[in-house]
Amino acid sequence: MDLFQTLVLALVQGLTEFLPISSAAHLILVPELTDWEDQGLTFDVATHVGSLAAVVIYFRHELRRMTAEWVGSLVGRGLTPDAKLAWAVGFGTIPAGLAGLLFHDIISTHLRSAQVIAMATIGFAVLLLFADVSGKRTRDEHSITWKDVLVIGVAQALALIPGTSRSGITITAALLMGFTRQAAARYSFLLSIPIIALAGGFETLSLVREPEENVQWGLMVLGALVAGVSAYLCIHYFLKLLAKMTMLPFVIYRLVLGAFLLFLFW
């Protein structure tokens, strides 16, 4: 990898991790258009670290409250809204975690084709549009129920299908359950913390078993920083934009992207 490749791929990873536009589709498209070699597992781990740091730093105040209230719920101080949200993030992670363990080999072997990614990009764009139009948009994330946790958690498991977009499908499910756009995005981002940590940990274990040679550690650190800064800014401005706009621009973008992938690879 050279400096320019590092900057581009880290920027793409940082932005697409949290926008509902499918990081898998972009990480296939960029090398195809540029004829770059695969960036390697070490770079993937570095950008996961950057993305995780971004979301934790952005929601640090909420996480502090949630952690304190969660501990309080364990010692009998009751289930406050922040404690309930903390439990919801924990339990909402279980379906995706189990699905990842059970179906990782099948997904990585049979579902990573460009055609599957393109069709998932298009199909889940239509579902996002339906959720955005039909959802009541009256609830915030602190009103979450165990039914919401189950539905959104199962939806997050579907993000293992490349092209789905983890943020896209969880926001879609939350909108269908009546969340506001901003609340749906906030819960989606909080839900990403354990999933990104688990994914990064899994990749790190693979890296420990089979270390890559000739790693350019300076570029890896730079990649983590660029991914982290771009992810932080993405979260910040995306939440602000959702106060003023619908999901339609992201739906249109996904439809165009999916059609372009089909044109390239079908």
PDB file of C-alpha atoms in Angstrom:
ATOM      1  CA  MET A   1       0.000   0.000   0.000  1.00  0.00           C
ATOM      2  CA  ASP A   2       1.116   3.543  -0.667  1.00  0.00           C
ATOM      3  CA  LEU A   3       0.084   6.754   1.072  1.00  0.00           C
ATOM      4  CA  PHE A   4      -2.690   7.650  -1.382  1.00  0.00           C
ATOM      5  CA  GLN A   5      -4.231   4.173  -1.244  1.00  0.00           C
ATOM      6  CA  THR A   6      -4.129   4.245   2.545  1.00  0.00           C
ATOM      7  CA  LEU A   7      -5.892   7.610   2.709  1.00  0.00           C
ATOM      8  CA  VAL A   8      -8.609   6.655   0.203  1.00  0.00           C
ATOM      9  CA  LEU A   9      -9.432   3.261   1.709  1.00  0.00           C
ATOM     10  CA  ALA A  10      -9.393   4.572   5.286  1.00  0.00           C
ATOM     11  CA  LEU A  11     -11.694   7.432   4.298  1.00  0.00           C
ATOM     12  CA  VAL A  12     -14.078   5.056   2.505  1.00  0.00           C
ATOM     13  CA  GLN A  13     -14.134   2.698   5.497  1.00  0.00           C
ATOM     14  CA  GLY A  14     -14.682   5.508   8.003  1.00  0.00           C
ATOM     15  CA  LEU A  15     -17.587   7.005   6.074  1.00  0.00           C
ATOM     16  CA  THR A  16     -19.361   3.850   4.943  1.00  0.00           C
ATOM     17  CA  GLU A  17     -19.217   2.187   8.369  1.00  0.00           C
ATOM     18  CA  PHE A  18     -21.956   4.479   9.672  1.00  0.00           C
ATOM     19  CA  LEU A  19     -23.842   5.750   6.619  1.00  0.00           C
ATOM     20  CA  PRO A  20     -26.617   3.420   5.385  1.00  0.00           C
ATOM     21  CA  ILE A  21     -24.879   2.784   2.056  1.00  0.00           C
ATOM     22  CA  SER A  22     -22.984  -0.547   2.459  1.00  0.00           C
ATOM     23  CA  SER A  23     -19.279  -0.583   3.223  1.00  0.00           C
ATOM     24  CA  ALA A  24     -18.908  -3.981   1.489  1.00  0.00           C
ATOM     25  CA  ALA A  25     -20.121  -2.534  -1.804  1.00  0.00           C
ATOM     26  CA  HIS A  26     -17.620   0.305  -1.632  1.00  0.00           C
ATOM     27  CA  LEU A  27     -14.692  -1.857  -0.579  1.00  0.00           C
ATOM     28  CA  ILE A  28     -15.337  -4.012  -3.665  1.00  0.00           C
ATOM     29  CA  LEU A  29     -15.899  -1.051  -5.970  1.00  0.00           C
ATOM     30  CA  VAL A  30     -12.799   0.969  -5.046  1.00  0.00           C
ATOM     31  CA  PRO A  31     -10.213  -1.753  -5.814  1.00  0.00           C
ATOM     32  CA  GLU A  32     -12.123  -2.657  -8.998  1.00  0.00           C
ATOM     33  CA  LEU A  33     -12.008   0.911 -10.293  1.00  0.00           C
ATOM     34  CA  THR A  34      -8.400   1.478  -9.230  1.00  0.00           C
ATOM     35  CA  ASP A  35      -6.903  -1.991  -9.821  1.00  0.00           C
ATOM     36  CA  TRP A  36      -5.407  -1.932  -6.327  1.00  0.00           C
ATOM     37  CA  GLU A  37      -4.405  -5.123  -4.546  1.00  0.00           C
ATOM     38  CA  ASP A  38      -6.265  -6.256  -1.427  1.00  0.00           C
ATOM     39  CA  GLN A  39      -5.325  -4.028   1.514  1.00  0.00           C
ATOM     40  CA  GLY A  40      -4.772  -6.959   3.879  1.00  0.00           C
ATOM     41  CA  LEU A  41      -6.114  -7.985   7.276  1.00  0.00           C
ATOM     42  CA  THR A  42      -3.827  -5.690   9.276  1.00  0.00           C
ATOM     43  CA  PHE A  43      -5.313  -2.659   7.554  1.00  0.00           C
ATOM     44  CA  ASP A  44      -8.841  -3.958   8.231  1.00  0.00           C
ATOM     45  CA  VAL A  45      -8.014  -4.265  11.932  1.00  0.00           C
ATOM     46  CA  ALA A  46      -6.510  -0.768  11.992  1.00  0.00           C
ATOM     47  CA  THR A  47      -9.593   0.828  10.427  1.00  0.00           C
ATOM     48  CA  HIS A  48     -11.880  -1.109  12.785  1.00  0.00           C
ATOM     49  CA  VAL A  49      -9.910   0.345  15.705  1.00  0.00           C
ATOM     50  CA  GLY A  50     -10.334   3.831  14.257  1.00  0.00           C
ATOM     51  CA  SER A  51     -14.086   3.404  13.689  1.00  0.00           C
ATOM     52  CA  LEU A  52     -14.594   1.969  17.177  1.00  0.00           C
ATOM     53  CA  ALA A  53     -12.674   4.833  18.773  1.00  0.00           C
ATOM     54  CA  ALA A  54     -14.779   7.346  16.837  1.00  0.00           C
ATOM     55  CA  VAL A  55     -18.156   6.049  17.983  1.00  0.00           C
ATOM     56  CA  VAL A  56     -16.996   5.568  21.584  1.00  0.00           C
ATOM     57  CA  ILE A  57     -15.586   9.101  21.761  1.00  0.00           C
ATOM     58  CA  TYR A  58     -18.663  10.627  20.138  1.00  0.00           C
ATOM     59  CA  PHE A  59     -21.071   8.908  22.552  1.00  0.00           C
ATOM     60  CA  ARG A  60     -18.741   9.046  25.569  1.00  0.00           C
ATOM     61  CA  HIS A  61     -21.194  10.997  27.743  1.00  0.00           C
ATOM     62  CA  GLU A  62     -24.098   8.687  26.900  1.00  0.00           C
ATOM     63  CA  LEU A  63     -21.910   5.633  27.466  1.00  0.00           C
ATOM     64  CA  ARG A  64     -20.793   6.937  30.854  1.00  0.00           C
ATOM     65  CA  ARG A  65     -24.410   7.409  31.949  1.00  0.00           C
ATOM     66  CA  MET A  66     -25.492   4.065  30.498  1.00  0.00           C
ATOM     67  CA  THR A  67     -22.669   2.225  32.239  1.00  0.00           C
ATOM     68  CA  ALA A  68     -23.383   3.846  35.598  1.00  0.00           C
ATOM     69  CA  GLU A  69     -27.123   3.159  35.350  1.00  0.00           C
ATOM     70  CA  TRP A  70     -26.505  -0.401  34.117  1.00  0.00           C
ATOM     71  CA  VAL A  71     -24.344  -1.098  37.172  1.00  0.00           C
ATOM     72  CA  GLY A  72     -27.078   0.469  39.289  1.00  0.00           C
ATOM     73  CA  SER A  73     -29.659  -1.897  37.811  1.00  0.00           C
ATOM     74  CA  LEU A  74     -27.476  -4.839  38.864  1.00  0.00           C
ATOM     75  CA  VAL A  75     -27.423  -3.720  42.483  1.00  0.00           C
ATOM     76  CA  GLY A  76     -31.152  -3.070  42.747  1.00  0.00           C
ATOM     77  CA  ARG A  77     -31.454   0.632  41.946  1.00  0.00           C
ATOM     78  CA  GLY A  78     -34.098  -0.005  39.287  1.00  0.00           C
ATOM     79  CA  LEU A  79     -34.255  -0.015  35.498  1.00  0.00           C
ATOM     80  CA  THR A  80     -33.828   3.620  34.453  1.00  0.00           C
ATOM     81  CA  PRO A  81     -34.091   4.655  30.765  1.00  0.00           C
ATOM     82  CA  ASP A  82     -30.285   4.678  30.415  1.00  0.00           C
ATOM     83  CA  ALA A  83     -29.978   1.289  32.116  1.00  0.00           C
ATOM     84  CA  LYS A  84     -32.643  -0.126  29.819  1.00  0.00           C
ATOM     85  CA  LEU A  85     -30.796   1.290  26.807  1.00  0.00           C
ATOM     86  CA  ALA A  86     -27.550  -0.335  27.995  1.00  0.00           C
ATOM     87  CA  TRP A  87     -29.289  -3.699  28.344  1.00  0.00           C
ATOM     88  CA  ALA A  88     -30.866  -3.172  24.910  1.00  0.00           C
ATOM     89  CA  VAL A  89     -27.449  -2.658  23.317  1.00  0.00           C
ATOM     90  CA  GLY A  90     -26.103  -5.791  24.985  1.00  0.00           C
ATOM     91  CA  PHE A  91     -29.014  -8.067  24.138  1.00  0.00           C
ATOM     92  CA  GLY A  92     -29.400  -6.511  20.676  1.00  0.00           C
ATOM     93  CA  THR A  93     -25.895  -7.709  19.834  1.00  0.00           C
ATOM     94  CA  ILE A  94     -26.617 -11.395  20.529  1.00  0.00           C
ATOM     95  CA  PRO A  95     -28.409 -12.325  17.253  1.00  0.00           C
ATOM     96  CA  ALA A  96     -25.623 -10.932  15.056  1.00  0.00           C
ATOM     97  CA  GLY A  97     -22.943 -12.480  17.260  1.00  0.00           C
ATOM     98  CA  LEU A  98     -24.560 -15.936  17.077  1.00  0.00           C
ATOM     99  CA  ALA A  99     -25.205 -15.631  13.341  1.00  0.00           C
ATOM    100  CA  GLY A 100     -21.592 -14.634  12.771  1.00  0.00           C
ATOM    101  CA  LEU A 101     -20.307 -17.674  14.648  1.00  0.00           C
ATOM    102  CA  LEU A 102     -22.712 -20.096  12.964  1.00  0.00           C
ATOM    103  CA  PHE A 103     -22.640 -18.826   9.392  1.00  0.00           C
ATOM    104  CA  HIS A 104     -19.277 -17.075   8.972  1.00  0.00           C
ATOM    105  CA  ASP A 105     -17.839 -19.727   6.666  1.00  0.00           C
ATOM    106  CA  ILE A 106     -20.984 -19.926   4.516  1.00  0.00           C
ATOM    107  CA  ILE A 107     -21.164 -16.152   4.151  1.00  0.00           C
ATOM    108  CA  SER A 108     -17.474 -15.698   3.366  1.00  0.00           C
ATOM    109  CA  THR A 109     -17.526 -18.589   0.885  1.00  0.00           C
ATOM    110  CA  HIS A 110     -20.861 -18.244  -0.930  1.00  0.00           C
ATOM    111  CA  LEU A 111     -22.220 -14.717  -0.402  1.00  0.00           C
ATOM    112  CA  ARG A 112     -19.271 -12.450  -1.128  1.00  0.00           C
ATOM    113  CA  SER A 113     -19.924 -12.237  -4.857  1.00  0.00           C
ATOM    114  CA  ALA A 114     -20.399  -8.856  -6.503  1.00  0.00           C
ATOM    115  CA  GLN A 115     -23.836  -9.937  -7.721  1.00  0.00           C
ATOM    116  CA  VAL A 116     -25.060 -10.720  -4.187  1.00  0.00           C
ATOM    117  CA  ILE A 117     -23.679  -7.417  -2.908  1.00  0.00           C
ATOM    118  CA  ALA A 118     -25.338  -5.492  -5.744  1.00  0.00           C
ATOM    119  CA  MET A 119     -28.728  -7.123  -5.235  1.00  0.00           C
ATOM    120  CA  ALA A 120     -28.568  -6.648  -1.462  1.00  0.00           C
ATOM    121  CA  THR A 121     -27.608  -3.000  -1.964  1.00  0.00           C
ATOM    122  CA  ILE A 122     -30.683  -2.477  -4.162  1.00  0.00           C
ATOM    123  CA  GLY A 123     -33.115  -4.647  -2.211  1.00  0.00           C
ATOM    124  CA  PHE A 124     -32.402  -3.144   1.176  1.00  0.00           C
ATOM    125  CA  ALA A 125     -32.532   0.345  -0.348  1.00  0.00           C
ATOM    126  CA  VAL A 126     -36.185  -0.306  -1.240  1.00  0.00           C
ATOM    127  CA  LEU A 127     -36.847  -1.571   2.294  1.00  0.00           C
ATOM    128  CA  LEU A 128     -35.199   1.539   3.778  1.00  0.00           C
ATOM    129  CA  LEU A 129     -37.447   3.740   1.642  1.00  0.00           C
ATOM    130  CA  PHE A 130     -40.539   1.832   2.770  1.00  0.00           C
ATOM    131  CA  ALA A 131     -39.543   2.137   6.440  1.00  0.00           C
ATOM    132  CA  ASP A 132     -38.801   5.842   6.107  1.00  0.00           C
ATOM    133  CA  VAL A 133     -42.141   6.564   4.445  1.00  0.00           C
ATOM    134  CA  SER A 134     -44.349   4.296   6.554  1.00  0.00           C
ATOM    135  CA  GLY A 135     -42.719   4.639   9.991  1.00  0.00           C
ATOM    136  CA  LYS A 136     -44.532   6.737  12.593  1.00  0.00           C
ATOM    137  CA  ARG A 137     -41.311   8.461  13.773  1.00  0.00           C
ATOM    138  CA  THR A 138     -42.670   9.305  17.232  1.00  0.00           C
ATOM    139  CA  ARG A 139     -40.304   7.478  19.604  1.00  0.00           C
ATOM    140  CA  ASP A 140     -36.775   8.001  20.890  1.00  0.00           C
ATOM    141  CA  GLU A 141     -34.223   5.338  21.799  1.00  0.00           C
ATOM    142  CA  HIS A 142     -35.046   5.500  25.527  1.00  0.00           C
ATOM    143  CA  SER A 143     -38.548   4.209  24.808  1.00  0.00           C
ATOM    144  CA  ILE A 144     -37.090   0.957  23.482  1.00  0.00           C
ATOM    145  CA  THR A 145     -38.910  -2.267  24.361  1.00  0.00           C
ATOM    146  CA  TRP A 146     -37.752  -5.877  24.324  1.00  0.00           C
ATOM    147  CA  LYS A 147     -39.752  -6.375  21.122  1.00  0.00           C
ATOM    148  CA  ASP A 148     -37.724  -3.558  19.532  1.00  0.00           C
ATOM    149  CA  VAL A 149     -34.493  -5.140  20.755  1.00  0.00           C
ATOM    150  CA  LEU A 150     -35.435  -8.478  19.186  1.00  0.00           C
ATOM    151  CA  VAL A 151     -36.521  -7.017  15.843  1.00  0.00           C
ATOM    152  CA  ILE A 152     -33.549  -4.669  15.480  1.00  0.00           C
ATOM    153  CA  GLY A 153     -31.120  -7.301  16.766  1.00  0.00           C
ATOM    154  CA  VAL A 154     -32.327  -9.865  14.216  1.00  0.00           C
ATOM    155  CA  ALA A 155     -32.148  -7.183  11.528  1.00  0.00           C
ATOM    156  CA  GLN A 156     -28.533  -6.521  12.470  1.00  0.00           C
ATOM    157  CA  ALA A 157     -27.793 -10.219  11.927  1.00  0.00           C
ATOM    158  CA  LEU A 158     -28.974  -9.778   8.311  1.00  0.00           C
ATOM    159  CA  ALA A 159     -26.113  -7.303   7.847  1.00  0.00           C
ATOM    160  CA  LEU A 160     -23.815 -10.320   7.614  1.00  0.00           C
ATOM    161  CA  ILE A 161     -25.114 -10.572   4.042  1.00  0.00           C
ATOM    162  CA  PRO A 162     -22.604  -8.395   2.150  1.00  0.00           C
ATOM    163  CA  GLY A 163     -24.202  -5.294   0.673  1.00  0.00           C
ATOM    164  CA  THR A 164     -26.895  -5.012   3.337  1.00  0.00           C
ATOM    165  CA  SER A 165     -25.198  -2.294   5.442  1.00  0.00           C
ATOM    166  CA  ARG A 166     -25.236  -2.791   9.200  1.00  0.00           C
ATOM    167  CA  SER A 167     -26.259   0.792   9.902  1.00  0.00           C
ATOM    168  CA  GLY A 168     -28.762   0.720   7.048  1.00  0.00           C
ATOM    169  CA  ILE A 169     -30.635  -2.374   8.184  1.00  0.00           C
ATOM    170  CA  THR A 170     -30.709  -1.418  11.878  1.00  0.00           C
ATOM    171  CA  ILE A 171     -31.948   2.083  11.058  1.00  0.00           C
ATOM    172  CA  THR A 172     -34.557   0.520   8.761  1.00  0.00           C
ATOM    173  CA  ALA A 173     -35.792  -1.797  11.516  1.00  0.00           C
ATOM    174  CA  ALA A 174     -35.889   1.017  14.077  1.00  0.00           C
ATOM    175  CA  LEU A 175     -37.888   3.210  11.690  1.00  0.00           C
ATOM    176  CA  LEU A 176     -40.363   0.363  11.166  1.00  0.00           C
ATOM    177  CA  MET A 177     -40.745   0.172  14.960  1.00  0.00           C
ATOM    178  CA  GLY A 178     -41.705   3.861  15.099  1.00  0.00           C
ATOM    179  CA  PHE A 179     -38.394   5.515  16.047  1.00  0.00           C
ATOM    180  CA  THR A 180     -37.528   8.981  14.776  1.00  0.00           C
ATOM    181  CA  ARG A 181     -34.759   9.110  12.198  1.00  0.00           C
ATOM    182  CA  GLN A 182     -32.264  10.531  14.694  1.00  0.00           C
ATOM    183  CA  ALA A 183     -33.225   8.043  17.412  1.00  0.00           C
ATOM    184  CA  ALA A 184     -32.936   5.161  14.942  1.00  0.00           C
ATOM    185  CA  ALA A 185     -29.448   6.332  13.958  1.00  0.00           C
ATOM    186  CA  ARG A 186     -28.325   6.873  17.564  1.00  0.00           C
ATOM    187  CA  TYR A 187     -29.406   3.382  18.620  1.00  0.00           C
ATOM    188  CA  SER A 188     -27.793   1.940  15.494  1.00  0.00           C
ATOM    189  CA  PHE A 189     -24.505   3.670  16.332  1.00  0.00           C
ATOM    190  CA  LEU A 190     -24.579   2.528  19.967  1.00  0.00           C
ATOM    191  CA  LEU A 191     -25.350  -0.992  18.755  1.00  0.00           C
ATOM    192  CA  SER A 192     -22.311  -0.835  16.488  1.00  0.00           C
ATOM    193  CA  ILE A 193     -19.880  -0.599  19.426  1.00  0.00           C
ATOM    194  CA  PRO A 194     -19.940  -4.256  20.558  1.00  0.00           C
ATOM    195  CA  ILE A 195     -20.263  -5.509  16.966  1.00  0.00           C
ATOM    196  CA  ILE A 196     -17.234  -3.548  15.725  1.00  0.00           C
ATOM    197  CA  ALA A 197     -15.298  -4.674  18.803  1.00  0.00           C
ATOM    198  CA  LEU A 198     -16.234  -8.321  18.164  1.00  0.00           C
ATOM    199  CA  ALA A 199     -15.403  -8.111  14.465  1.00  0.00           C
ATOM    200  CA  GLY A 200     -12.090  -6.421  15.185  1.00  0.00           C
ATOM    201  CA  GLY A 201     -11.290  -9.016  17.825  1.00  0.00           C
ATOM    202  CA  PHE A 202     -12.061 -11.858  15.427  1.00  0.00           C
ATOM    203  CA  GLU A 203      -9.813 -10.342  12.772  1.00  0.00           C
ATOM    204  CA  THR A 204      -7.071  -9.796  15.358  1.00  0.00           C
ATOM    205  CA  LEU A 205      -7.189 -13.479  16.348  1.00  0.00           C
ATOM    206  CA  SER A 206      -6.848 -14.444  12.680  1.00  0.00           C
ATOM    207  CA  LEU A 207      -3.896 -12.083  12.412  1.00  0.00           C
ATOM    208  CA  VAL A 208      -2.243 -13.582  15.496  1.00  0.00           C
ATOM    209  CA  ARG A 209      -2.557 -17.067  14.014  1.00  0.00           C
ATOM    210  CA  GLU A 210      -1.209 -16.018  10.610  1.00  0.00           C
ATOM    211  CA  PRO A 211       0.759 -12.752  10.918  1.00  0.00           C
ATOM    212  CA  GLU A 212       1.231 -10.692   7.772  1.00  0.00           C
ATOM    213  CA  GLU A 213       4.772  -9.973   6.668  1.00  0.00           C
ATOM    214  CA  ASN A 214       6.295  -6.588   5.875  1.00  0.00           C
ATOM    215  CA  VAL A 215       3.523  -4.583   7.558  1.00  0.00           C
ATOM    216  CA  GLN A 216       3.895  -0.833   7.043  1.00  0.00           C
ATOM    217  CA  TRP A 217       3.025   0.187  10.592  1.00  0.00           C
ATOM    218  CA  GLY A 218       3.196   3.918   9.895  1.00  0.00           C
ATOM    219  CA  LEU A 219       0.525   3.584   7.208  1.00  0.00           C
ATOM    220  CA  MET A 220      -1.569   1.360   9.486  1.00  0.00           C
ATOM    221  CA  VAL A 221      -1.566   4.027  12.202  1.00  0.00           C
ATOM    222  CA  LEU A 222      -2.405   6.678   9.613  1.00  0.00           C
ATOM    223  CA  GLY A 223      -5.244   4.510   8.311  1.00  0.00           C
ATOM    224  CA  ALA A 224      -6.669   4.125  11.816  1.00  0.00           C
ATOM    225  CA  LEU A 225      -6.511   7.894  12.387  1.00  0.00           C
ATOM    226  CA  VAL A 226      -8.129   8.768   9.050  1.00  0.00           C
ATOM    227  CA  ALA A 227     -10.853   6.153   9.517  1.00  0.00           C
ATOM    228  CA  GLY A 228     -11.484   7.409  13.049  1.00  0.00           C
ATOM    229  CA  VAL A 229     -11.672  11.108  12.172  1.00  0.00           C
ATOM    230  CA  SER A 230     -13.837  10.525   9.102  1.00  0.00           C
ATOM    231  CA  ALA A 231     -16.145   8.209  11.078  1.00  0.00           C
ATOM    232  CA  TYR A 232     -16.494  10.780  13.878  1.00  0.00           C
ATOM    233  CA  LEU A 233     -17.377  13.557  11.438  1.00  0.00           C
ATOM    234  CA  CYS A 234     -19.736  11.243   9.591  1.00  0.00           C
ATOM    235  CA  ILE A 235     -21.651  10.419  12.783  1.00  0.00           C
ATOM    236  CA  HIS A 236     -21.831  14.076  13.782  1.00  0.00           C
ATOM    237  CA  TYR A 237     -23.087  15.477  10.491  1.00  0.00           C
ATOM    238  CA  PHE A 238     -25.316  12.530   9.644  1.00  0.00           C
ATOM    239  CA  LEU A 239     -27.255  13.022  12.889  1.00  0.00           C
ATOM    240  CA  LYS A 240     -27.569  16.742  12.155  1.00  0.00           C
ATOM    241  CA  LEU A 241     -28.767  16.102   8.600  1.00  0.00           C
ATOM    242  CA  LEU A 242     -31.428  13.660   9.782  1.00  0.00           C
ATOM    243  CA  ALA A 243     -33.146  16.526  11.624  1.00  0.00           C
ATOM    244  CA  LYS A 244     -33.746  18.191   8.236  1.00  0.00           C
ATOM    245  CA  MET A 245     -33.963  15.469   5.590  1.00  0.00           C
ATOM    246  CA  THR A 246     -35.384  12.051   4.767  1.00  0.00           C
ATOM    247  CA  MET A 247     -33.532   8.862   3.844  1.00  0.00           C
ATOM    248  CA  LEU A 248     -34.316   9.396   0.156  1.00  0.00           C
ATOM    249  CA  PRO A 249     -30.803  10.602  -0.884  1.00  0.00           C
ATOM    250  CA  PHE A 250     -29.260   7.455   0.612  1.00  0.00           C
ATOM    251  CA  VAL A 251     -31.891   5.267  -1.050  1.00  0.00           C
ATOM    252  CA  ILE A 252     -31.162   6.828  -4.439  1.00  0.00           C
ATOM    253  CA  TYR A 253     -27.417   6.472  -3.903  1.00  0.00           C
ATOM    254  CA  ARG A 254     -27.801   2.783  -3.035  1.00  0.00           C
ATOM    255  CA  LEU A 255     -29.948   2.131  -6.092  1.00  0.00           C
ATOM    256  CA  VAL A 256     -27.408   3.791  -8.391  1.00  0.00           C
ATOM    257  CA  LEU A 257     -24.503   2.004  -6.708  1.00  0.00           C
ATOM    258  CA  GLY A 258     -26.213  -1.370  -6.928  1.00  0.00           C
ATOM    259  CA  ALA A 259     -27.088  -0.852 -10.587  1.00  0.00           C
ATOM    260  CA  PHE A 260     -23.489   0.153 -11.336  1.00  0.00           C
ATOM    261  CA  LEU A 261     -22.164  -2.977  -9.621  1.00  0.00           C
ATOM    262  CA  LEU A 262     -24.554  -5.122 -11.657  1.00  0.00           C
ATOM    263  CA  PHE A 263     -23.366  -3.385 -14.834  1.00  0.00           C
ATOM    264  CA  LEU A 264     -19.734  -4.079 -13.920  1.00  0.00           C
ATOM    265  CA  PHE A 265     -20.006  -7.677 -12.791  1.00  0.00           C
ATOM    266  CA  TRP A 266     -23.112  -9.365 -14.214  1.00  0.00           C
TER     267      TRP A 266
END
